Structures are given as C-alpha cells and as structure tokens.
PDB file of C-alpha atoms in Angstrom:
ATOM      1  CA  UNK A  70     176.270  48.660 202.929  1.00 74.00           C
ATOM      2  CA  UNK A  71     173.153  50.878 202.834  1.00 77.00           C
ATOM      3  CA  UNK A  72     173.375  54.277 201.213  1.00 77.00           C
ATOM      4  CA  UNK A  73     174.074  57.195 203.558  1.00 76.00           C
ATOM      5  CA  UNK A  74     171.099  58.934 205.149  1.00 75.00           C
ATOM      6  CA  UNK A  75     170.053  62.258 203.615  1.00 72.00           C
ATOM      7  CA  UNK A  76     171.526  65.263 205.356  1.00 70.00           C
ATOM      8  CA  UNK A  77     169.273  67.404 207.431  1.00 75.00           C
ATOM      9  CA  UNK A  78     169.524  71.168 207.858  1.00 75.00           C
ATOM     10  CA  UNK A  79     172.176  72.110 210.385  1.00 76.00           C
ATOM     11  CA  UNK A  80     170.757  73.429 213.667  1.00 85.00           C
ATOM     12  CA  UNK A  81     173.640  75.927 213.999  1.00 86.00           C
ATOM     13  CA  UNK A  82     175.053  78.922 212.185  1.00 90.00           C
ATOM     14  CA  UNK A  83     178.014  78.655 209.780  1.00 88.00           C
ATOM     15  CA  UNK A  84     179.939  80.963 212.105  1.00 90.00           C
ATOM     16  CA  UNK A  85     179.384  78.552 214.989  1.00 91.00           C
ATOM     17  CA  UNK A  86     180.578  75.693 212.841  1.00 87.00           C
ATOM     18  CA  UNK A  87     183.710  77.574 211.802  1.00 87.00           C
ATOM     19  CA  UNK A  88     184.490  78.579 215.417  1.00 90.00           C
ATOM     20  CA  UNK A  89     184.055  74.973 216.566  1.00 90.00           C
ATOM     21  CA  UNK A  90     186.410  73.758 213.859  1.00 87.00           C
ATOM     22  CA  UNK A  91     188.950  76.321 214.979  1.00 89.00           C
ATOM     23  CA  UNK A  92     189.249  74.568 218.323  1.00 89.00           C
ATOM     24  CA  UNK A  93     191.011  71.685 216.590  1.00 89.00           C
ATOM     25  CA  UNK A  94     194.738  72.600 216.683  1.00 89.00           C
ATOM     26  CA  UNK A  95     196.497  71.749 213.394  1.00 93.00           C
ATOM     27  CA  UNK A  96     199.873  72.109 211.824  1.00 94.00           C
ATOM     28  CA  UNK A  97     200.368  74.678 209.086  1.00 96.00           C
ATOM     29  CA  UNK A  98     201.407  73.794 205.531  1.00 98.00           C
ATOM     30  CA  UNK A  99     202.045  75.556 202.277  1.00 98.00           C
ATOM     31  CA  UNK A 100     200.910  73.435 199.387  1.00 98.00           C
ATOM     32  CA  UNK A 101     202.845  74.145 196.200  1.00 98.00           C
ATOM     33  CA  UNK A 102     202.791  73.234 192.531  1.00 97.00           C
ATOM     34  CA  UNK A 103     203.968  74.410 189.127  1.00 95.00           C
ATOM     35  CA  UNK A 104     201.461  75.329 186.457  1.00 92.00           C
ATOM     36  CA  UNK A 105     201.729  74.104 182.880  1.00 89.00           C
ATOM     37  CA  UNK A 106     203.538  77.256 181.868  1.00 91.00           C
ATOM     38  CA  UNK A 107     205.986  76.966 184.806  1.00 90.00           C
ATOM     39  CA  UNK A 108     204.305  79.475 187.105  1.00 92.00           C
ATOM     40  CA  UNK A 109     204.710  78.749 190.822  1.00 96.00           C
ATOM     41  CA  UNK A 110     201.557  78.333 192.856  1.00 96.00           C
ATOM     42  CA  UNK A 111     201.351  78.087 196.613  1.00 97.00           C
ATOM     43  CA  UNK A 112     198.814  78.503 199.403  1.00 96.00           C
ATOM     44  CA  UNK A 113     198.617  78.104 203.148  1.00 96.00           C
ATOM     45  CA  UNK A 114     196.511  75.124 204.220  1.00 95.00           C
ATOM     46  CA  UNK A 115     195.808  73.366 207.510  1.00 91.00           C
ATOM     47  CA  UNK A 116     193.602  70.664 205.995  1.00 92.00           C
ATOM     48  CA  UNK A 117     196.461  68.106 205.761  1.00 96.00           C
ATOM     49  CA  UNK A 118     196.214  64.520 207.030  1.00 96.00           C
ATOM     50  CA  UNK A 119     197.840  61.150 206.601  1.00 96.00           C
ATOM     51  CA  UNK A 120     195.723  58.478 204.861  1.00 97.00           C
ATOM     52  CA  UNK A 121     197.872  55.355 204.521  1.00 96.00           C
ATOM     53  CA  UNK A 122     201.364  54.061 205.208  1.00 96.00           C
ATOM     54  CA  UNK A 123     201.164  51.350 202.504  1.00 97.00           C
ATOM     55  CA  UNK A 124     200.908  52.852 199.990  1.00 97.00           C
ATOM     56  CA  UNK A 125     202.057  56.183 201.373  1.00 97.00           C
ATOM     57  CA  UNK A 126     199.088  58.535 200.968  1.00 97.00           C
ATOM     58  CA  UNK A 127     198.208  61.962 202.325  1.00 98.00           C
ATOM     59  CA  UNK A 128     195.243  64.298 201.768  1.00 97.00           C
ATOM     60  CA  UNK A 129     194.454  67.965 201.831  1.00 98.00           C
ATOM     61  CA  UNK A 130     191.524  70.058 200.665  1.00 97.00           C
ATOM     62  CA  UNK A 131     191.071  73.224 198.653  1.00 97.00           C
ATOM     63  CA  UNK A 132     188.095  75.572 198.223  1.00 96.00           C
ATOM     64  CA  UNK A 133     186.328  75.172 194.897  1.00 96.00           C
ATOM     65  CA  UNK A 134     186.521  79.021 194.676  1.00 95.00           C
ATOM     66  CA  UNK A 135     190.324  79.063 194.845  1.00 95.00           C
ATOM     67  CA  UNK A 136     192.033  80.683 191.877  1.00 92.00           C
ATOM     68  CA  UNK A 137     194.740  77.976 192.170  1.00 94.00           C
ATOM     69  CA  UNK A 138     192.304  75.085 191.791  1.00 96.00           C
ATOM     70  CA  UNK A 139     192.869  74.651 188.041  1.00 95.00           C
ATOM     71  CA  UNK A 140     196.646  74.255 188.497  1.00 96.00           C
ATOM     72  CA  UNK A 141     196.211  71.608 191.231  1.00 96.00           C
ATOM     73  CA  UNK A 142     193.612  69.703 189.247  1.00 94.00           C
ATOM     74  CA  UNK A 143     195.679  69.718 186.051  1.00 94.00           C
ATOM     75  CA  UNK A 144     199.130  69.080 187.563  1.00 92.00           C
ATOM     76  CA  UNK A 145     200.802  65.752 188.026  1.00 94.00           C
ATOM     77  CA  UNK A 146     202.678  66.661 191.253  1.00 96.00           C
ATOM     78  CA  UNK A 147     202.368  68.987 194.203  1.00 97.00           C
ATOM     79  CA  UNK A 148     204.249  69.365 197.472  1.00 98.00           C
ATOM     80  CA  UNK A 149     202.997  69.767 201.010  1.00 98.00           C
ATOM     81  CA  UNK A 150     205.537  71.814 202.948  1.00 98.00           C
ATOM     82  CA  UNK A 151     204.891  71.464 206.743  1.00 98.00           C
ATOM     83  CA  UNK A 152     206.032  74.777 208.248  1.00 98.00           C
ATOM     84  CA  UNK A 153     208.262  75.134 211.241  1.00 97.00           C
ATOM     85  CA  UNK A 154     207.728  77.758 213.983  1.00 96.00           C
ATOM     86  CA  UNK A 155     210.392  80.006 212.425  1.00 96.00           C
ATOM     87  CA  UNK A 156     208.369  80.183 209.168  1.00 97.00           C
ATOM     88  CA  UNK A 157     205.372  82.129 210.469  1.00 96.00           C
ATOM     89  CA  UNK A 158     206.010  84.879 207.869  1.00 96.00           C
ATOM     90  CA  UNK A 159     205.693  82.281 205.090  1.00 97.00           C
ATOM     91  CA  UNK A 160     202.344  81.065 206.480  1.00 96.00           C
ATOM     92  CA  UNK A 161     201.048  84.588 206.474  1.00 96.00           C
ATOM     93  CA  UNK A 162     202.523  85.432 202.994  1.00 96.00           C
ATOM     94  CA  UNK A 163     200.915  82.352 201.320  1.00 97.00           C
ATOM     95  CA  UNK A 164     197.566  83.007 203.086  1.00 95.00           C
ATOM     96  CA  UNK A 165     197.415  86.570 201.764  1.00 92.00           C
ATOM     97  CA  UNK A 166     196.336  87.705 198.334  1.00 88.00           C
ATOM     98  CA  UNK A 167     199.506  89.249 196.977  1.00 85.00           C
ATOM     99  CA  UNK A 168     200.886  89.432 193.462  1.00 83.00           C
ATOM    100  CA  UNK A 169     204.544  88.448 194.178  1.00 88.00           C
ATOM    101  CA  UNK A 170     203.932  85.747 196.694  1.00 92.00           C
ATOM    102  CA  UNK A 171     207.156  83.844 195.712  1.00 96.00           C
ATOM    103  CA  UNK A 172     209.505  86.907 195.782  1.00 95.00           C
ATOM    104  CA  UNK A 173     212.430  86.135 198.006  1.00 95.00           C
ATOM    105  CA  UNK A 174     211.194  82.611 198.990  1.00 97.00           C
ATOM    106  CA  UNK A 175     213.919  80.002 198.983  1.00 97.00           C
ATOM    107  CA  UNK A 176     212.805  76.848 197.278  1.00 98.00           C
ATOM    108  CA  UNK A 177     214.099  74.032 195.123  1.00 97.00           C
ATOM    109  CA  UNK A 178     212.333  71.684 192.683  1.00 97.00           C
ATOM    110  CA  UNK A 179     211.465  68.249 194.025  1.00 95.00           C
ATOM    111  CA  UNK A 180     212.056  65.132 191.922  1.00 94.00           C
ATOM    112  CA  UNK A 181     208.591  65.575 190.346  1.00 93.00           C
ATOM    113  CA  UNK A 182     209.075  69.306 189.829  1.00 94.00           C
ATOM    114  CA  UNK A 183     206.940  70.649 192.684  1.00 97.00           C
ATOM    115  CA  UNK A 184     208.485  73.527 194.677  1.00 97.00           C
ATOM    116  CA  UNK A 185     209.958  72.414 198.025  1.00 98.00           C
ATOM    117  CA  UNK A 186     210.301  75.283 200.517  1.00 98.00           C
ATOM    118  CA  UNK A 187     213.764  75.409 202.064  1.00 97.00           C
ATOM    119  CA  UNK A 188     213.728  75.042 205.853  1.00 97.00           C
ATOM    120  CA  UNK A 189     210.302  73.376 206.137  1.00 98.00           C
ATOM    121  CA  UNK A 190     209.861  71.052 209.094  1.00 98.00           C
ATOM    122  CA  UNK A 191     208.755  68.342 206.624  1.00 98.00           C
ATOM    123  CA  UNK A 192     208.122  68.027 202.872  1.00 98.00           C
ATOM    124  CA  UNK A 193     205.979  65.571 200.956  1.00 98.00           C
ATOM    125  CA  UNK A 194     206.111  65.537 197.201  1.00 98.00           C
ATOM    126  CA  UNK A 195     203.099  63.738 195.846  1.00 98.00           C
ATOM    127  CA  UNK A 196     201.726  62.562 192.589  1.00 96.00           C
ATOM    128  CA  UNK A 197     198.210  63.754 192.126  1.00 94.00           C
ATOM    129  CA  UNK A 198     196.461  60.373 192.716  1.00 96.00           C
ATOM    130  CA  UNK A 199     192.774  61.270 193.073  1.00 96.00           C
ATOM    131  CA  UNK A 200     190.333  64.098 193.753  1.00 96.00           C
ATOM    132  CA  UNK A 201     186.867  64.208 195.273  1.00 96.00           C
ATOM    133  CA  UNK A 202     184.435  67.074 195.214  1.00 97.00           C
ATOM    134  CA  UNK A 203     182.733  67.327 198.577  1.00 95.00           C
ATOM    135  CA  UNK A 204     180.656  70.339 199.577  1.00 94.00           C
ATOM    136  CA  UNK A 205     182.509  73.579 198.778  1.00 95.00           C
ATOM    137  CA  UNK A 206     185.973  71.877 198.647  1.00 96.00           C
ATOM    138  CA  UNK A 207     187.917  69.441 196.552  1.00 97.00           C
ATOM    139  CA  UNK A 208     189.760  66.752 198.512  1.00 97.00           C
ATOM    140  CA  UNK A 209     193.134  65.820 196.962  1.00 98.00           C
ATOM    141  CA  UNK A 210     194.744  62.493 197.723  1.00 98.00           C
ATOM    142  CA  UNK A 211     198.403  62.311 196.891  1.00 97.00           C
ATOM    143  CA  UNK A 212     200.761  59.400 196.731  1.00 97.00           C
ATOM    144  CA  UNK A 213     203.960  60.385 198.408  1.00 97.00           C
ATOM    145  CA  UNK A 214     206.946  59.880 196.104  1.00 97.00           C
ATOM    146  CA  UNK A 215     209.500  61.848 198.137  1.00 96.00           C
ATOM    147  CA  UNK A 216     209.599  62.996 201.753  1.00 97.00           C
ATOM    148  CA  UNK A 217     212.088  64.647 204.055  1.00 97.00           C
ATOM    149  CA  UNK A 218     212.103  66.317 207.458  1.00 97.00           C
ATOM    150  CA  UNK A 219     214.218  68.746 209.513  1.00 96.00           C
ATOM    151  CA  UNK A 220     215.070  66.913 212.739  1.00 95.00           C
ATOM    152  CA  UNK A 221     214.277  68.927 215.857  1.00 93.00           C
ATOM    153  CA  UNK A 222     212.280  71.655 214.091  1.00 95.00           C
ATOM    154  CA  UNK A 223     209.581  73.148 216.305  1.00 95.00           C
ATOM    155  CA  UNK A 224     206.158  73.016 214.580  1.00 94.00           C
ATOM    156  CA  UNK A 225     204.027  75.975 213.573  1.00 96.00           C
ATOM    157  CA  UNK A 226     200.542  75.374 214.939  1.00 95.00           C
ATOM    158  CA  UNK A 227     197.156  77.015 214.279  1.00 94.00           C
ATOM    159  CA  UNK A 228     194.352  77.143 216.862  1.00 92.00           C
ATOM    160  CA  UNK A 229     191.385  79.423 217.348  1.00 91.00           C
ATOM    161  CA  UNK A 230     192.460  81.758 214.576  1.00 90.00           C
ATOM    162  CA  UNK A 231     195.980  82.238 215.955  1.00 92.00           C
ATOM    163  CA  UNK A 232     199.440  80.794 215.401  1.00 93.00           C
ATOM    164  CA  UNK A 233     201.352  78.989 218.147  1.00 93.00           C
ATOM    165  CA  UNK A 234     204.331  76.759 218.593  1.00 92.00           C
ATOM    166  CA  UNK A 235     204.793  73.802 220.861  1.00 84.00           C
ATOM    167  CA  UNK A 236     205.025  73.885 224.615  1.00 78.00           C
ATOM    168  CA  UNK A 237     205.374  70.294 225.853  1.00 74.00           C
ATOM    169  CA  UNK A 238     203.108  69.383 228.725  1.00 76.00           C
ATOM    170  CA  UNK A 239     205.555  66.798 229.961  1.00 68.00           C
ATOM    171  CA  UNK A 240     208.760  65.204 228.900  1.00 66.00           C
ATOM    172  CA  UNK A 241     208.879  61.568 227.985  1.00 67.00           C
ATOM    173  CA  UNK A 242     211.919  59.674 229.119  1.00 67.00           C
ATOM    174  CA  UNK A 243     214.220  58.803 226.195  1.00 65.00           C
ATOM    175  CA  UNK A 244     214.523  55.074 225.531  1.00 66.00           C
TER     176      UNK A 244
END
C-alpha cells in the first residue's frame, strides 16, 4: 500500500469545519476513570464509536490539551457511560469546568474499577488497549470487558450545538 498523500491546506475556516461536524448527530457519553491516587475523572464526549465485535472494541478521542489526559493515558481501565435523555444535567455538568464535578453523582465501580454512572442508557468498561495521537487529539481504543444497558431508555443526542432526544420517524412492526 502506498504511503498517504501529503495533506494540503484546507480551503475552509476552522469555524466552518466545526459547524459542518456539528451536523452529524451523535449520542452523548461521559467517559470516566480513576486516577492513580483514587481521584475520579469524568468528561462529556460525543466522539464515541464501535470498532469491532470480535474482539469487542470501541474508541473515543480526547483533546491533547485536556487536563484529564494524563489519567486516561496512565490508567488501565476507563468507562464509557452512554447517557439517557433524563441525564441532560450530567452531560452539562461533565462538560463544564467545575471543581466538584462528582458531588451528588450516583456511581459504582465497575469490575476494573472505572466509575459506572447509575442510570446510564449503556455502560462499557474497557481496558486501555491502545492510543494514537492524531492532530490535536488522542484516539483511545478500548477492549470492552464489561457492558450493560438500560432497556427502553431514550437516548440523549447532540446535534448542531444543542441536545435532543429521539422522535421516531416511523414505527417498525415488531417481529
């Protein structure tokens, strides 16, 4: 396979790029971990994606400027908590810079020790399998060691800088 072609200068502004990316609707997650000294770390992220079913792999990305980067790089496990529509306040809390981010948040440790947020639509506890620096972010690939979901939970969605929940366009007949 030939090496990739050299990148050329983008013919658009960074603000245009960000606005265009915002047109892709995503789910909302809070990615969590415990630092070496036991401190809880968590942040809102919508850069979550499945990679593989066999082995079970997922990925997410984090800004290289994030204060939490060192914890995620050094840790053995982290959790991706997919938020439900009734957890909008958690999405906003973990997206904000606040000193007591975890105050009053119900959570329990997963089998690998990562904080699992109670009531999440889905949870994936991952071993920190690999990391790749690309541009201004680090891409984390995690091997899922534990997962769970809350059947019937409505998703929290993000699109165009705003939060939404589902509104089905049509109903599929049940098999």
